[in-house]
Amino acid sequence: MKITALGYVSLNVSDMSAWLDFVTKVFGMQVLPRDNGVVDLRIDEHHHRFTLQPAEQDSVAAIGWECASKEDIVALQTRLEQAGVATAVGSAQDCAERKVRDLVSFSDPFSDIRFELFHSPQSEAFPFLASKGIDGFKTGELGLGHVVYFVERYEESKQFYTDVLGFKISDYIVWDNNEKDATFLHCNPRHHSLAIMPPFDDIPVGAMGHIMLEAKSIDDVGRAYDYVREAKLPLMMEFGKHTNDHTQSFYVFSPSGFAFEYGYGGRLIDDNTWQVRSYDAPMLWGHGAPDPG
């Protein structure tokens, strides 16, 4: 009776051409255009993990969270309603567009991002066909990767994600003289599928911080990093290694303004032995701000 993985992310994008260039040349995603101008992006055996919808303004259209069964979705829906969160059952058309069996949506009360609970995503008979030479992405039972976004009522939000949605806390990072605070949550062995932060500076509630993809090979990450630098794409953070999940990664800004983290070697969690800790810095090494020159 819980979420089992991050399933998909749907985005409203104002510059489709820039996005397609970004996802193919940096990550090697497979592009699956629809007849109506919407584009699905494939990275593994799932029909798609991302959907790009043409729009005047860039935003997160939906985050899809996978559940094990319809019964689990119904149980979570009951918990959400009891917590005062309104839900809606997805139509047959909604399910067809997402390529899932059943779907229940609601607005996350701490970010206002649309969440979709689903089960039985469509797996494809034909293998993933990358748009460039890569070893692929670490997904499967671990799900898509992770998302990080900014929430209001930070302490209350942690209780909602754990008590209502069933996430477990992995650890915390508090740094820059307590100005920045992040809580990392998992729903399967991946170190975190979700991380949340209270806003700082002029960042608004509900803003996407980044989406993370994990490669099967450090060489895929290194080659992508070389391409990003050669193409002079805007980096958020240079190559480095995290304190908590030990991922070796870099961060590059997407055409919509938020970042993608591309990494390798993330830790896996065994709930029987895992100990929650708090770290005073996000990086063991690297991850510095890029040289403005």
JSON list of N, CA, C and O in Angstrom, two decimals, residues 137-168:
[
{"chain": "A", "resi": 137, "resn": "PHE", "atom": "N", "xyz": [20.30, 3.08, -19.25]},
{"chain": "A", "resi": 137, "resn": "PHE", "atom": "CA", "xyz": [19.97, 3.73, -17.98]},
{"chain": "A", "resi": 137, "resn": "PHE", "atom": "C", "xyz": [19.61, 2.69, -16.91]},
{"chain": "A", "resi": 137, "resn": "PHE", "atom": "O", "xyz": [19.03, 1.65, -17.21]},
{"chain": "A", "resi": 138, "resn": "LYS", "atom": "N", "xyz": [19.94, 2.99, -15.67]},
{"chain": "A", "resi": 138, "resn": "LYS", "atom": "CA", "xyz": [19.65, 2.11, -14.54]},
{"chain": "A", "resi": 138, "resn": "LYS", "atom": "C", "xyz": [18.24, 2.41, -14.05]},
{"chain": "A", "resi": 138, "resn": "LYS", "atom": "O", "xyz": [18.02, 3.39, -13.34]},
{"chain": "A", "resi": 139, "resn": "THR", "atom": "N", "xyz": [17.28, 1.60, -14.46]},
{"chain": "A", "resi": 139, "resn": "THR", "atom": "CA", "xyz": [15.87, 1.83, -14.12]},
{"chain": "A", "resi": 139, "resn": "THR", "atom": "C", "xyz": [15.29, 0.56, -13.47]},
{"chain": "A", "resi": 139, "resn": "THR", "atom": "O", "xyz": [15.57, 0.28, -12.33]},
{"chain": "A", "resi": 140, "resn": "GLY", "atom": "N", "xyz": [14.45, -0.19, -14.20]},
{"chain": "A", "resi": 140, "resn": "GLY", "atom": "CA", "xyz": [13.86, -1.41, -13.65]},
{"chain": "A", "resi": 140, "resn": "GLY", "atom": "C", "xyz": [13.10, -1.14, -12.38]},
{"chain": "A", "resi": 140, "resn": "GLY", "atom": "O", "xyz": [12.32, -0.19, -12.30]},
{"chain": "A", "resi": 141, "resn": "GLU", "atom": "N", "xyz": [13.32, -1.97, -11.35]},
{"chain": "A", "resi": 141, "resn": "GLU", "atom": "CA", "xyz": [12.60, -1.81, -10.09]},
{"chain": "A", "resi": 141, "resn": "GLU", "atom": "C", "xyz": [12.93, -0.50, -9.39]},
{"chain": "A", "resi": 141, "resn": "GLU", "atom": "O", "xyz": [12.20, -0.05, -8.50]},
{"chain": "A", "resi": 142, "resn": "LEU", "atom": "N", "xyz": [14.04, 0.15, -9.80]},
{"chain": "A", "resi": 142, "resn": "LEU", "atom": "CA", "xyz": [14.46, 1.40, -9.18]},
{"chain": "A", "resi": 142, "resn": "LEU", "atom": "C", "xyz": [13.70, 2.60, -9.73]},
{"chain": "A", "resi": 142, "resn": "LEU", "atom": "O", "xyz": [13.76, 3.69, -9.16]},
{"chain": "A", "resi": 143, "resn": "GLY", "atom": "N", "xyz": [13.00, 2.41, -10.84]},
{"chain": "A", "resi": 143, "resn": "GLY", "atom": "CA", "xyz": [12.22, 3.50, -11.42]},
{"chain": "A", "resi": 143, "resn": "GLY", "atom": "C", "xyz": [13.07, 4.43, -12.27]},
{"chain": "A", "resi": 143, "resn": "GLY", "atom": "O", "xyz": [14.24, 4.18, -12.57]},
{"chain": "A", "resi": 144, "resn": "LEU", "atom": "N", "xyz": [12.45, 5.54, -12.65]},
{"chain": "A", "resi": 144, "resn": "LEU", "atom": "CA", "xyz": [13.05, 6.48, -13.59]},
{"chain": "A", "resi": 144, "resn": "LEU", "atom": "C", "xyz": [14.36, 7.08, -13.08]},
{"chain": "A", "resi": 144, "resn": "LEU", "atom": "O", "xyz": [15.32, 7.22, -13.83]},
{"chain": "A", "resi": 145, "resn": "GLY", "atom": "N", "xyz": [14.42, 7.46, -11.85]},
{"chain": "A", "resi": 145, "resn": "GLY", "atom": "CA", "xyz": [15.56, 8.18, -11.29]},
{"chain": "A", "resi": 145, "resn": "GLY", "atom": "C", "xyz": [15.07, 8.92, -10.06]},
{"chain": "A", "resi": 145, "resn": "GLY", "atom": "O", "xyz": [14.50, 8.30, -9.16]},
{"chain": "A", "resi": 146, "resn": "HIS", "atom": "N", "xyz": [15.26, 10.24, -10.01]},
{"chain": "A", "resi": 146, "resn": "HIS", "atom": "CA", "xyz": [14.65, 10.99, -8.92]},
{"chain": "A", "resi": 146, "resn": "HIS", "atom": "C", "xyz": [14.31, 12.41, -9.35]},
{"chain": "A", "resi": 146, "resn": "HIS", "atom": "O", "xyz": [14.81, 12.91, -10.37]},
{"chain": "A", "resi": 147, "resn": "VAL", "atom": "N", "xyz": [13.42, 13.03, -8.58]},
{"chain": "A", "resi": 147, "resn": "VAL", "atom": "CA", "xyz": [13.05, 14.43, -8.77]},
{"chain": "A", "resi": 147, "resn": "VAL", "atom": "C", "xyz": [13.32, 15.18, -7.48]},
{"chain": "A", "resi": 147, "resn": "VAL", "atom": "O", "xyz": [13.21, 14.63, -6.37]},
{"chain": "A", "resi": 148, "resn": "VAL", "atom": "N", "xyz": [13.70, 16.45, -7.62]},
{"chain": "A", "resi": 148, "resn": "VAL", "atom": "CA", "xyz": [13.92, 17.33, -6.48]},
{"chain": "A", "resi": 148, "resn": "VAL", "atom": "C", "xyz": [13.18, 18.63, -6.75]},
{"chain": "A", "resi": 148, "resn": "VAL", "atom": "O", "xyz": [13.36, 19.25, -7.80]},
{"chain": "A", "resi": 149, "resn": "TYR", "atom": "N", "xyz": [12.32, 19.04, -5.81]},
{"chain": "A", "resi": 149, "resn": "TYR", "atom": "CA", "xyz": [11.58, 20.28, -5.99]},
{"chain": "A", "resi": 149, "resn": "TYR", "atom": "C", "xyz": [11.39, 20.97, -4.65]},
{"chain": "A", "resi": 149, "resn": "TYR", "atom": "O", "xyz": [11.73, 20.43, -3.58]},
{"chain": "A", "resi": 150, "resn": "PHE", "atom": "N", "xyz": [10.84, 22.19, -4.69]},
{"chain": "A", "resi": 150, "resn": "PHE", "atom": "CA", "xyz": [10.75, 23.06, -3.52]},
{"chain": "A", "resi": 150, "resn": "PHE", "atom": "C", "xyz": [9.32, 23.09, -2.98]},
{"chain": "A", "resi": 150, "resn": "PHE", "atom": "O", "xyz": [8.36, 23.22, -3.75]},
{"chain": "A", "resi": 151, "resn": "VAL", "atom": "N", "xyz": [9.21, 22.98, -1.65]},
{"chain": "A", "resi": 151, "resn": "VAL", "atom": "CA", "xyz": [7.90, 22.84, -1.02]},
{"chain": "A", "resi": 151, "resn": "VAL", "atom": "C", "xyz": [7.71, 23.92, 0.05]},
{"chain": "A", "resi": 151, "resn": "VAL", "atom": "O", "xyz": [8.67, 24.49, 0.57]},
{"chain": "A", "resi": 152, "resn": "GLU", "atom": "N", "xyz": [6.45, 24.15, 0.38]},
{"chain": "A", "resi": 152, "resn": "GLU", "atom": "CA", "xyz": [6.12, 25.00, 1.52]},
{"chain": "A", "resi": 152, "resn": "GLU", "atom": "C", "xyz": [5.79, 24.09, 2.71]},
{"chain": "A", "resi": 152, "resn": "GLU", "atom": "O", "xyz": [5.60, 22.89, 2.56]},
{"chain": "A", "resi": 153, "resn": "ARG", "atom": "N", "xyz": [5.75, 24.69, 3.91]},
{"chain": "A", "resi": 153, "resn": "ARG", "atom": "CA", "xyz": [5.44, 23.94, 5.14]},
{"chain": "A", "resi": 153, "resn": "ARG", "atom": "C", "xyz": [6.30, 22.67, 5.20]},
{"chain": "A", "resi": 153, "resn": "ARG", "atom": "O", "xyz": [5.82, 21.54, 5.22]},
{"chain": "A", "resi": 154, "resn": "TYR", "atom": "N", "xyz": [7.60, 22.90, 5.23]},
{"chain": "A", "resi": 154, "resn": "TYR", "atom": "CA", "xyz": [8.61, 21.86, 5.04]},
{"chain": "A", "resi": 154, "resn": "TYR", "atom": "C", "xyz": [8.42, 20.68, 6.00]},
{"chain": "A", "resi": 154, "resn": "TYR", "atom": "O", "xyz": [8.40, 19.51, 5.58]},
{"chain": "A", "resi": 155, "resn": "GLU", "atom": "N", "xyz": [8.29, 20.95, 7.29]},
{"chain": "A", "resi": 155, "resn": "GLU", "atom": "CA", "xyz": [8.17, 19.86, 8.27]},
{"chain": "A", "resi": 155, "resn": "GLU", "atom": "C", "xyz": [6.88, 19.07, 8.05]},
{"chain": "A", "resi": 155, "resn": "GLU", "atom": "O", "xyz": [6.85, 17.85, 8.13]},
{"chain": "A", "resi": 156, "resn": "GLU", "atom": "N", "xyz": [5.82, 19.80, 7.76]},
{"chain": "A", "resi": 156, "resn": "GLU", "atom": "CA", "xyz": [4.54, 19.13, 7.50]},
{"chain": "A", "resi": 156, "resn": "GLU", "atom": "C", "xyz": [4.60, 18.28, 6.23]},
{"chain": "A", "resi": 156, "resn": "GLU", "atom": "O", "xyz": [4.00, 17.20, 6.16]},
{"chain": "A", "resi": 157, "resn": "SER", "atom": "N", "xyz": [5.35, 18.76, 5.25]},
{"chain": "A", "resi": 157, "resn": "SER", "atom": "CA", "xyz": [5.46, 18.02, 3.99]},
{"chain": "A", "resi": 157, "resn": "SER", "atom": "C", "xyz": [6.15, 16.68, 4.21]},
{"chain": "A", "resi": 157, "resn": "SER", "atom": "O", "xyz": [5.76, 15.67, 3.61]},
{"chain": "A", "resi": 158, "resn": "LYS", "atom": "N", "xyz": [7.18, 16.64, 5.04]},
{"chain": "A", "resi": 158, "resn": "LYS", "atom": "CA", "xyz": [7.87, 15.37, 5.31]},
{"chain": "A", "resi": 158, "resn": "LYS", "atom": "C", "xyz": [6.91, 14.34, 5.88]},
{"chain": "A", "resi": 158, "resn": "LYS", "atom": "O", "xyz": [6.94, 13.15, 5.50]},
{"chain": "A", "resi": 159, "resn": "GLN", "atom": "N", "xyz": [6.06, 14.78, 6.78]},
{"chain": "A", "resi": 159, "resn": "GLN", "atom": "CA", "xyz": [5.09, 13.87, 7.40]},
{"chain": "A", "resi": 159, "resn": "GLN", "atom": "C", "xyz": [4.10, 13.36, 6.36]},
{"chain": "A", "resi": 159, "resn": "GLN", "atom": "O", "xyz": [3.71, 12.18, 6.37]},
{"chain": "A", "resi": 160, "resn": "PHE", "atom": "N", "xyz": [3.70, 14.21, 5.43]},
{"chain": "A", "resi": 160, "resn": "PHE", "atom": "CA", "xyz": [2.76, 13.80, 4.38]},
{"chain": "A", "resi": 160, "resn": "PHE", "atom": "C", "xyz": [3.38, 12.74, 3.48]},
{"chain": "A", "resi": 160, "resn": "PHE", "atom": "O", "xyz": [2.76, 11.70, 3.22]},
{"chain": "A", "resi": 161, "resn": "TYR", "atom": "N", "xyz": [4.61, 12.96, 3.03]},
{"chain": "A", "resi": 161, "resn": "TYR", "atom": "CA", "xyz": [5.23, 12.01, 2.10]},
{"chain": "A", "resi": 161, "resn": "TYR", "atom": "C", "xyz": [5.51, 10.66, 2.77]},
{"chain": "A", "resi": 161, "resn": "TYR", "atom": "O", "xyz": [5.44, 9.62, 2.12]},
{"chain": "A", "resi": 162, "resn": "THR", "atom": "N", "xyz": [5.79, 10.68, 4.07]},
{"chain": "A", "resi": 162, "resn": "THR", "atom": "CA", "xyz": [6.06, 9.41, 4.76]},
{"chain": "A", "resi": 162, "resn": "THR", "atom": "C", "xyz": [4.77, 8.75, 5.25]},
{"chain": "A", "resi": 162, "resn": "THR", "atom": "O", "xyz": [4.53, 7.58, 4.96]},
{"chain": "A", "resi": 163, "resn": "ASP", "atom": "N", "xyz": [3.93, 9.49, 5.97]},
{"chain": "A", "resi": 163, "resn": "ASP", "atom": "CA", "xyz": [2.75, 8.88, 6.59]},
{"chain": "A", "resi": 163, "resn": "ASP", "atom": "C", "xyz": [1.64, 8.59, 5.61]},
{"chain": "A", "resi": 163, "resn": "ASP", "atom": "O", "xyz": [0.93, 7.58, 5.75]},
{"chain": "A", "resi": 164, "resn": "VAL", "atom": "N", "xyz": [1.46, 9.44, 4.60]},
{"chain": "A", "resi": 164, "resn": "VAL", "atom": "CA", "xyz": [0.35, 9.26, 3.66]},
{"chain": "A", "resi": 164, "resn": "VAL", "atom": "C", "xyz": [0.79, 8.48, 2.42]},
{"chain": "A", "resi": 164, "resn": "VAL", "atom": "O", "xyz": [0.15, 7.51, 2.02]},
{"chain": "A", "resi": 165, "resn": "LEU", "atom": "N", "xyz": [1.91, 8.89, 1.81]},
{"chain": "A", "resi": 165, "resn": "LEU", "atom": "CA", "xyz": [2.34, 8.27, 0.56]},
{"chain": "A", "resi": 165, "resn": "LEU", "atom": "C", "xyz": [3.27, 7.08, 0.76]},
{"chain": "A", "resi": 165, "resn": "LEU", "atom": "O", "xyz": [3.51, 6.32, -0.19]},
{"chain": "A", "resi": 166, "resn": "GLY", "atom": "N", "xyz": [3.82, 6.92, 1.96]},
{"chain": "A", "resi": 166, "resn": "GLY", "atom": "CA", "xyz": [4.59, 5.72, 2.27]},
{"chain": "A", "resi": 166, "resn": "GLY", "atom": "C", "xyz": [6.07, 5.77, 1.96]},
{"chain": "A", "resi": 166, "resn": "GLY", "atom": "O", "xyz": [6.75, 4.75, 2.01]},
{"chain": "A", "resi": 167, "resn": "PHE", "atom": "N", "xyz": [6.61, 6.97, 1.64]},
{"chain": "A", "resi": 167, "resn": "PHE", "atom": "CA", "xyz": [8.06, 7.08, 1.46]},
{"chain": "A", "resi": 167, "resn": "PHE", "atom": "C", "xyz": [8.78, 6.88, 2.80]},
{"chain": "A", "resi": 167, "resn": "PHE", "atom": "O", "xyz": [8.20, 7.08, 3.86]},
{"chain": "A", "resi": 168, "resn": "LYS", "atom": "N", "xyz": [10.06, 6.52, 2.73]},
{"chain": "A", "resi": 168, "resn": "LYS", "atom": "CA", "xyz": [10.91, 6.43, 3.91]},
{"chain": "A", "resi": 168, "resn": "LYS", "atom": "C", "xyz": [12.06, 7.42, 3.77]},
{"chain": "A", "resi": 168, "resn": "LYS", "atom": "O", "xyz": [12.59, 7.62, 2.67]}
]
